[in-house]
């Protein structure tokens, strides 16, 4: 929907949703995505990931966790052109911070590990992994993801299904903030804090029961 057709409602609903995603941990805060990568790959980009916590890789025979390195360590250990680095199963990774400045295709000039080509609109981030792949693998990324934005009236996600009233309150909170109504915003925030904490308590209860055997 556009501002002309919804009077700005979608803007505040999605702003409220992002607020909830950032502020509270629920059973759906963490997600995982699976990407099949071809031989010669060394990065994967994706949208709406807030924070990356784990990266795994698998082939047809086994699955293993990649060790996280910082940017300096990866550059020091893999300083050559990508084409000159020995390929193999990915073992290490680092989160990518993407920002589109120059969209020039540098492939013909040779690329280093610090070059990633993507059409970033501000919602993309990703991971760089080394060594570059010597075959087809599945990269599994675990982390905190934003829920999909809502645009059509029949769109659904965690918040609309499990706690639509909380989402409405979050949208109204964002509306009061835009009005610079401190007292109104504070009232909605207090209500959201109570509801959000109850959700977090449910999550703690669920996690505390993991591994419990019912006889």
PDB file of C-alpha atoms in Angstrom:
ATOM      1  CA  UNK A   1       0.000   0.000   0.000  1.00  0.00           C
ATOM      2  CA  UNK A   2       1.099   3.577  -0.598  1.00  0.00           C
ATOM      3  CA  UNK A   3       0.758   6.556   1.720  1.00  0.00           C
ATOM      4  CA  UNK A   4      -2.074   7.799  -0.501  1.00  0.00           C
ATOM      5  CA  UNK A   5      -4.171   4.656  -0.011  1.00  0.00           C
ATOM      6  CA  UNK A   6      -3.506   3.791   3.642  1.00  0.00           C
ATOM      7  CA  UNK A   7      -2.948   7.266   5.145  1.00  0.00           C
ATOM      8  CA  UNK A   8       0.450   6.141   6.386  1.00  0.00           C
ATOM      9  CA  UNK A   9      -0.845   3.221   8.458  1.00  0.00           C
ATOM     10  CA  UNK A  10       1.579   0.707   6.932  1.00  0.00           C
ATOM     11  CA  UNK A  11       4.519   2.935   7.821  1.00  0.00           C
ATOM     12  CA  UNK A  12       3.617   2.974  11.518  1.00  0.00           C
ATOM     13  CA  UNK A  13       2.652  -0.708  11.591  1.00  0.00           C
ATOM     14  CA  UNK A  14       6.014  -1.745  10.140  1.00  0.00           C
ATOM     15  CA  UNK A  15       7.869   0.715  12.380  1.00  0.00           C
ATOM     16  CA  UNK A  16       6.078  -0.838  15.356  1.00  0.00           C
ATOM     17  CA  UNK A  17       6.984  -4.309  14.150  1.00  0.00           C
ATOM     18  CA  UNK A  18      10.678  -3.445  13.858  1.00  0.00           C
ATOM     19  CA  UNK A  19      10.502  -1.950  17.353  1.00  0.00           C
ATOM     20  CA  UNK A  20       9.084  -5.219  18.720  1.00  0.00           C
ATOM     21  CA  UNK A  21      11.668  -7.292  16.842  1.00  0.00           C
ATOM     22  CA  UNK A  22      14.510  -5.295  18.363  1.00  0.00           C
ATOM     23  CA  UNK A  23      13.157  -4.907  21.873  1.00  0.00           C
ATOM     24  CA  UNK A  24      11.884  -8.372  22.799  1.00  0.00           C
ATOM     25  CA  UNK A  25      13.124 -11.923  22.383  1.00  0.00           C
ATOM     26  CA  UNK A  26      10.468 -14.439  21.394  1.00  0.00           C
ATOM     27  CA  UNK A  27      10.440 -18.002  20.134  1.00  0.00           C
ATOM     28  CA  UNK A  28      10.709 -16.556  16.611  1.00  0.00           C
ATOM     29  CA  UNK A  29      13.502 -14.042  17.184  1.00  0.00           C
ATOM     30  CA  UNK A  30      16.126 -16.446  15.859  1.00  0.00           C
ATOM     31  CA  UNK A  31      15.827 -17.935  12.421  1.00  0.00           C
ATOM     32  CA  UNK A  32      17.959 -19.831   9.976  1.00  0.00           C
ATOM     33  CA  UNK A  33      18.337 -19.724   6.243  1.00  0.00           C
ATOM     34  CA  UNK A  34      19.833 -22.295   3.886  1.00  0.00           C
ATOM     35  CA  UNK A  35      21.640 -21.245   0.717  1.00  0.00           C
ATOM     36  CA  UNK A  36      23.055 -23.585  -1.885  1.00  0.00           C
ATOM     37  CA  UNK A  37      26.363 -22.179  -3.175  1.00  0.00           C
ATOM     38  CA  UNK A  38      28.245 -23.275  -6.266  1.00  0.00           C
ATOM     39  CA  UNK A  39      31.949 -23.953  -6.709  1.00  0.00           C
ATOM     40  CA  UNK A  40      34.058 -20.802  -6.466  1.00  0.00           C
ATOM     41  CA  UNK A  41      31.696 -19.043  -4.040  1.00  0.00           C
ATOM     42  CA  UNK A  42      33.057 -17.081  -1.091  1.00  0.00           C
ATOM     43  CA  UNK A  43      30.134 -14.970   0.077  1.00  0.00           C
ATOM     44  CA  UNK A  44      26.376 -15.011   0.480  1.00  0.00           C
ATOM     45  CA  UNK A  45      24.147 -11.960   0.859  1.00  0.00           C
ATOM     46  CA  UNK A  46      20.610 -11.824   2.217  1.00  0.00           C
ATOM     47  CA  UNK A  47      18.064  -9.415   3.644  1.00  0.00           C
ATOM     48  CA  UNK A  48      16.648  -8.493   7.037  1.00  0.00           C
ATOM     49  CA  UNK A  49      19.233 -10.204   9.232  1.00  0.00           C
ATOM     50  CA  UNK A  50      19.813  -8.198  12.415  1.00  0.00           C
ATOM     51  CA  UNK A  51      22.702 -10.243  13.822  1.00  0.00           C
ATOM     52  CA  UNK A  52      24.491 -13.431  12.808  1.00  0.00           C
ATOM     53  CA  UNK A  53      25.201 -15.925  15.587  1.00  0.00           C
ATOM     54  CA  UNK A  54      26.319 -19.135  13.842  1.00  0.00           C
ATOM     55  CA  UNK A  55      27.237 -20.373  10.384  1.00  0.00           C
ATOM     56  CA  UNK A  56      27.235 -24.037   9.370  1.00  0.00           C
ATOM     57  CA  UNK A  57      28.086 -25.830   6.165  1.00  0.00           C
ATOM     58  CA  UNK A  58      27.214 -29.235   4.796  1.00  0.00           C
ATOM     59  CA  UNK A  59      27.857 -31.397   1.780  1.00  0.00           C
ATOM     60  CA  UNK A  60      26.383 -34.780   0.936  1.00  0.00           C
ATOM     61  CA  UNK A  61      28.212 -36.499   3.774  1.00  0.00           C
ATOM     62  CA  UNK A  62      28.620 -34.235   6.808  1.00  0.00           C
ATOM     63  CA  UNK A  63      27.784 -30.942   8.496  1.00  0.00           C
ATOM     64  CA  UNK A  64      30.227 -28.696  10.357  1.00  0.00           C
ATOM     65  CA  UNK A  65      30.286 -25.294  12.049  1.00  0.00           C
ATOM     66  CA  UNK A  66      32.402 -22.463  10.641  1.00  0.00           C
ATOM     67  CA  UNK A  67      34.689 -20.557  12.988  1.00  0.00           C
ATOM     68  CA  UNK A  68      34.202 -16.813  13.091  1.00  0.00           C
ATOM     69  CA  UNK A  69      37.235 -14.657  12.199  1.00  0.00           C
ATOM     70  CA  UNK A  70      37.471 -10.893  12.184  1.00  0.00           C
ATOM     71  CA  UNK A  71      38.153  -8.941   9.003  1.00  0.00           C
ATOM     72  CA  UNK A  72      41.833  -8.338   9.746  1.00  0.00           C
ATOM     73  CA  UNK A  73      42.536 -12.018  10.418  1.00  0.00           C
ATOM     74  CA  UNK A  74      40.868 -13.138   7.195  1.00  0.00           C
ATOM     75  CA  UNK A  75      42.697 -10.533   5.122  1.00  0.00           C
ATOM     76  CA  UNK A  76      46.037 -11.499   6.672  1.00  0.00           C
ATOM     77  CA  UNK A  77      45.504 -15.224   6.061  1.00  0.00           C
ATOM     78  CA  UNK A  78      43.908 -14.911   2.617  1.00  0.00           C
ATOM     79  CA  UNK A  79      45.592 -11.876   1.002  1.00  0.00           C
ATOM     80  CA  UNK A  80      45.564 -13.083  -2.621  1.00  0.00           C
ATOM     81  CA  UNK A  81      43.101 -12.653  -5.442  1.00  0.00           C
ATOM     82  CA  UNK A  82      40.147 -14.984  -5.050  1.00  0.00           C
ATOM     83  CA  UNK A  83      41.230 -16.840  -8.184  1.00  0.00           C
ATOM     84  CA  UNK A  84      44.621 -17.547  -6.594  1.00  0.00           C
ATOM     85  CA  UNK A  85      43.338 -18.924  -3.275  1.00  0.00           C
ATOM     86  CA  UNK A  86      43.213 -22.698  -2.964  1.00  0.00           C
ATOM     87  CA  UNK A  87      39.586 -23.788  -2.852  1.00  0.00           C
ATOM     88  CA  UNK A  88      38.106 -26.261  -0.411  1.00  0.00           C
ATOM     89  CA  UNK A  89      35.325 -26.785   2.105  1.00  0.00           C
ATOM     90  CA  UNK A  90      34.497 -23.482   3.892  1.00  0.00           C
ATOM     91  CA  UNK A  91      35.969 -23.341   7.401  1.00  0.00           C
ATOM     92  CA  UNK A  92      35.867 -19.694   8.533  1.00  0.00           C
ATOM     93  CA  UNK A  93      33.483 -16.780   8.136  1.00  0.00           C
ATOM     94  CA  UNK A  94      32.946 -13.141   8.995  1.00  0.00           C
ATOM     95  CA  UNK A  95      29.804 -10.978   8.805  1.00  0.00           C
ATOM     96  CA  UNK A  96      29.687  -8.600   5.844  1.00  0.00           C
ATOM     97  CA  UNK A  97      28.814  -4.955   6.183  1.00  0.00           C
ATOM     98  CA  UNK A  98      27.500  -3.940   2.774  1.00  0.00           C
ATOM     99  CA  UNK A  99      27.094  -0.494   1.346  1.00  0.00           C
ATOM    100  CA  UNK A 100      26.718   0.265  -2.328  1.00  0.00           C
ATOM    101  CA  UNK A 101      29.171   2.952  -3.440  1.00  0.00           C
ATOM    102  CA  UNK A 102      30.478   1.749  -6.782  1.00  0.00           C
ATOM    103  CA  UNK A 103      28.515  -0.837  -8.747  1.00  0.00           C
ATOM    104  CA  UNK A 104      31.317  -1.311 -11.298  1.00  0.00           C
ATOM    105  CA  UNK A 105      31.823  -4.964 -12.177  1.00  0.00           C
ATOM    106  CA  UNK A 106      35.454  -5.630 -11.225  1.00  0.00           C
ATOM    107  CA  UNK A 107      35.415  -9.315 -12.190  1.00  0.00           C
ATOM    108  CA  UNK A 108      37.556  -8.745 -15.276  1.00  0.00           C
ATOM    109  CA  UNK A 109      40.188  -6.964 -13.154  1.00  0.00           C
ATOM    110  CA  UNK A 110      40.394  -9.689 -10.512  1.00  0.00           C
ATOM    111  CA  UNK A 111      38.803  -9.465  -7.101  1.00  0.00           C
ATOM    112  CA  UNK A 112      40.002  -9.759  -3.533  1.00  0.00           C
ATOM    113  CA  UNK A 113      37.993 -11.115  -0.625  1.00  0.00           C
ATOM    114  CA  UNK A 114      37.007  -7.590   0.433  1.00  0.00           C
ATOM    115  CA  UNK A 115      35.030  -7.043  -2.782  1.00  0.00           C
ATOM    116  CA  UNK A 116      31.431  -8.194  -2.928  1.00  0.00           C
ATOM    117  CA  UNK A 117      29.083  -7.223  -5.744  1.00  0.00           C
ATOM    118  CA  UNK A 118      25.483  -6.713  -4.694  1.00  0.00           C
ATOM    119  CA  UNK A 119      22.567  -4.438  -5.460  1.00  0.00           C
ATOM    120  CA  UNK A 120      22.198  -3.240  -1.887  1.00  0.00           C
ATOM    121  CA  UNK A 121      19.165  -1.119  -1.059  1.00  0.00           C
ATOM    122  CA  UNK A 122      20.116  -0.817   2.603  1.00  0.00           C
ATOM    123  CA  UNK A 123      18.392  -4.030   3.728  1.00  0.00           C
ATOM    124  CA  UNK A 124      21.168  -6.425   2.729  1.00  0.00           C
ATOM    125  CA  UNK A 125      23.975  -7.923   4.755  1.00  0.00           C
ATOM    126  CA  UNK A 126      25.619 -11.317   4.627  1.00  0.00           C
ATOM    127  CA  UNK A 127      28.674 -13.419   5.289  1.00  0.00           C
ATOM    128  CA  UNK A 128      32.044 -14.001   3.688  1.00  0.00           C
ATOM    129  CA  UNK A 129      33.451 -17.514   4.046  1.00  0.00           C
ATOM    130  CA  UNK A 130      36.823 -19.039   3.241  1.00  0.00           C
ATOM    131  CA  UNK A 131      38.331 -20.836   1.529  1.00  0.00           C
ATOM    132  CA  UNK A 132      36.296 -20.368  -1.647  1.00  0.00           C
ATOM    133  CA  UNK A 133      34.243 -23.466  -2.314  1.00  0.00           C
ATOM    134  CA  UNK A 134      35.598 -26.358  -4.354  1.00  0.00           C
ATOM    135  CA  UNK A 135      32.137 -27.698  -5.105  1.00  0.00           C
ATOM    136  CA  UNK A 136      28.484 -27.295  -4.209  1.00  0.00           C
ATOM    137  CA  UNK A 137      27.680 -26.787  -0.517  1.00  0.00           C
ATOM    138  CA  UNK A 138      24.776 -25.637   1.620  1.00  0.00           C
ATOM    139  CA  UNK A 139      25.523 -22.652   3.854  1.00  0.00           C
ATOM    140  CA  UNK A 140      23.282 -22.434   6.924  1.00  0.00           C
ATOM    141  CA  UNK A 141      23.141 -19.037   8.624  1.00  0.00           C
ATOM    142  CA  UNK A 142      21.633 -18.747  12.103  1.00  0.00           C
ATOM    143  CA  UNK A 143      20.807 -15.365  13.587  1.00  0.00           C
ATOM    144  CA  UNK A 144      18.249 -12.749  14.527  1.00  0.00           C
ATOM    145  CA  UNK A 145      16.011 -11.790  11.617  1.00  0.00           C
ATOM    146  CA  UNK A 146      13.399  -9.098  11.193  1.00  0.00           C
ATOM    147  CA  UNK A 147       9.965 -10.414  10.347  1.00  0.00           C
ATOM    148  CA  UNK A 148       8.732  -9.698   6.827  1.00  0.00           C
ATOM    149  CA  UNK A 149       7.222  -6.280   6.332  1.00  0.00           C
ATOM    150  CA  UNK A 150       3.469  -6.047   6.028  1.00  0.00           C
ATOM    151  CA  UNK A 151       2.102  -4.313   2.942  1.00  0.00           C
ATOM    152  CA  UNK A 152      -1.108  -6.062   1.838  1.00  0.00           C
ATOM    153  CA  UNK A 153      -4.172  -6.475   4.015  1.00  0.00           C
ATOM    154  CA  UNK A 154      -3.882 -10.265   3.974  1.00  0.00           C
ATOM    155  CA  UNK A 155      -0.150 -10.377   4.865  1.00  0.00           C
ATOM    156  CA  UNK A 156       0.672 -12.375   7.990  1.00  0.00           C
ATOM    157  CA  UNK A 157       3.680 -13.021  10.191  1.00  0.00           C
ATOM    158  CA  UNK A 158       4.473 -13.896  13.801  1.00  0.00           C
ATOM    159  CA  UNK A 159       3.129 -10.663  15.291  1.00  0.00           C
ATOM    160  CA  UNK A 160      -0.145 -10.616  13.347  1.00  0.00           C
ATOM    161  CA  UNK A 161      -0.835 -14.259  14.198  1.00  0.00           C
ATOM    162  CA  UNK A 162       0.354 -14.649  17.789  1.00  0.00           C
ATOM    163  CA  UNK A 163      -0.144 -11.174  19.238  1.00  0.00           C
ATOM    164  CA  UNK A 164      -1.886  -8.745  16.885  1.00  0.00           C
ATOM    165  CA  UNK A 165      -2.930  -6.519  19.789  1.00  0.00           C
ATOM    166  CA  UNK A 166       0.720  -6.041  20.712  1.00  0.00           C
ATOM    167  CA  UNK A 167       1.504  -5.043  17.132  1.00  0.00           C
ATOM    168  CA  UNK A 168      -1.341  -2.498  17.171  1.00  0.00           C
ATOM    169  CA  UNK A 169       0.000  -1.009  20.411  1.00  0.00           C
ATOM    170  CA  UNK A 170       3.491  -0.806  18.912  1.00  0.00           C
ATOM    171  CA  UNK A 171       2.116   1.009  15.841  1.00  0.00           C
ATOM    172  CA  UNK A 172       0.253   3.463  18.077  1.00  0.00           C
ATOM    173  CA  UNK A 173       3.437   3.992  20.104  1.00  0.00           C
ATOM    174  CA  UNK A 174       5.301   4.939  16.932  1.00  0.00           C
ATOM    175  CA  UNK A 175       2.448   7.244  15.967  1.00  0.00           C
ATOM    176  CA  UNK A 176       2.655   9.075  19.321  1.00  0.00           C
ATOM    177  CA  UNK A 177       6.429   9.379  18.938  1.00  0.00           C
ATOM    178  CA  UNK A 178       5.923  11.020  15.536  1.00  0.00           C
ATOM    179  CA  UNK A 179       3.519  13.467  17.174  1.00  0.00           C
ATOM    180  CA  UNK A 180       6.186  14.155  19.841  1.00  0.00           C
ATOM    181  CA  UNK A 181       3.558  13.291  22.434  1.00  0.00           C
ATOM    182  CA  UNK A 182       5.821  12.207  25.288  1.00  0.00           C
ATOM    183  CA  UNK A 183       3.083  11.208  27.702  1.00  0.00           C
ATOM    184  CA  UNK A 184       1.109   9.263  25.104  1.00  0.00           C
ATOM    185  CA  UNK A 185       4.232   7.455  23.900  1.00  0.00           C
ATOM    186  CA  UNK A 186       5.195   6.634  27.498  1.00  0.00           C
ATOM    187  CA  UNK A 187       1.778   5.094  28.180  1.00  0.00           C
ATOM    188  CA  UNK A 188       2.004   2.844  25.118  1.00  0.00           C
ATOM    189  CA  UNK A 189       5.601   1.919  25.966  1.00  0.00           C
ATOM    190  CA  UNK A 190       4.593   0.877  29.481  1.00  0.00           C
ATOM    191  CA  UNK A 191       1.862  -1.356  28.073  1.00  0.00           C
ATOM    192  CA  UNK A 192       4.259  -2.858  25.513  1.00  0.00           C
ATOM    193  CA  UNK A 193       6.897  -3.511  28.156  1.00  0.00           C
ATOM    194  CA  UNK A 194       4.443  -5.548  30.232  1.00  0.00           C
ATOM    195  CA  UNK A 195       3.289  -7.615  27.250  1.00  0.00           C
ATOM    196  CA  UNK A 196       6.803  -8.075  25.881  1.00  0.00           C
ATOM    197  CA  UNK A 197       8.163  -9.251  29.223  1.00  0.00           C
ATOM    198  CA  UNK A 198       5.347 -11.794  29.479  1.00  0.00           C
ATOM    199  CA  UNK A 199       6.420 -13.190  26.093  1.00  0.00           C
ATOM    200  CA  UNK A 200      10.023 -13.367  27.248  1.00  0.00           C
ATOM    201  CA  UNK A 201       8.945 -15.180  30.420  1.00  0.00           C
ATOM    202  CA  UNK A 202       7.138 -17.735  28.245  1.00  0.00           C
ATOM    203  CA  UNK A 203      10.326 -18.220  26.237  1.00  0.00           C
ATOM    204  CA  UNK A 204      12.413 -18.710  29.388  1.00  0.00           C
ATOM    205  CA  UNK A 205       9.883 -21.251  30.670  1.00  0.00           C
ATOM    206  CA  UNK A 206       9.980 -23.128  27.391  1.00  0.00           C
ATOM    207  CA  UNK A 207      13.774 -23.189  27.283  1.00  0.00           C
ATOM    208  CA  UNK A 208      14.028 -24.287  30.939  1.00  0.00           C
ATOM    209  CA  UNK A 209      11.998 -27.400  30.069  1.00  0.00           C
ATOM    210  CA  UNK A 210      14.372 -28.500  27.294  1.00  0.00           C
ATOM    211  CA  UNK A 211      15.733 -31.932  27.978  1.00  0.00           C
ATOM    212  CA  UNK A 212      13.169 -32.705  30.674  1.00  0.00           C
ATOM    213  CA  UNK A 213      11.998 -36.299  30.445  1.00  0.00           C
ATOM    214  CA  UNK A 214       8.305 -37.004  30.965  1.00  0.00           C
ATOM    215  CA  UNK A 215       7.771 -40.372  32.623  1.00  0.00           C
TER     216      UNK A 215
END
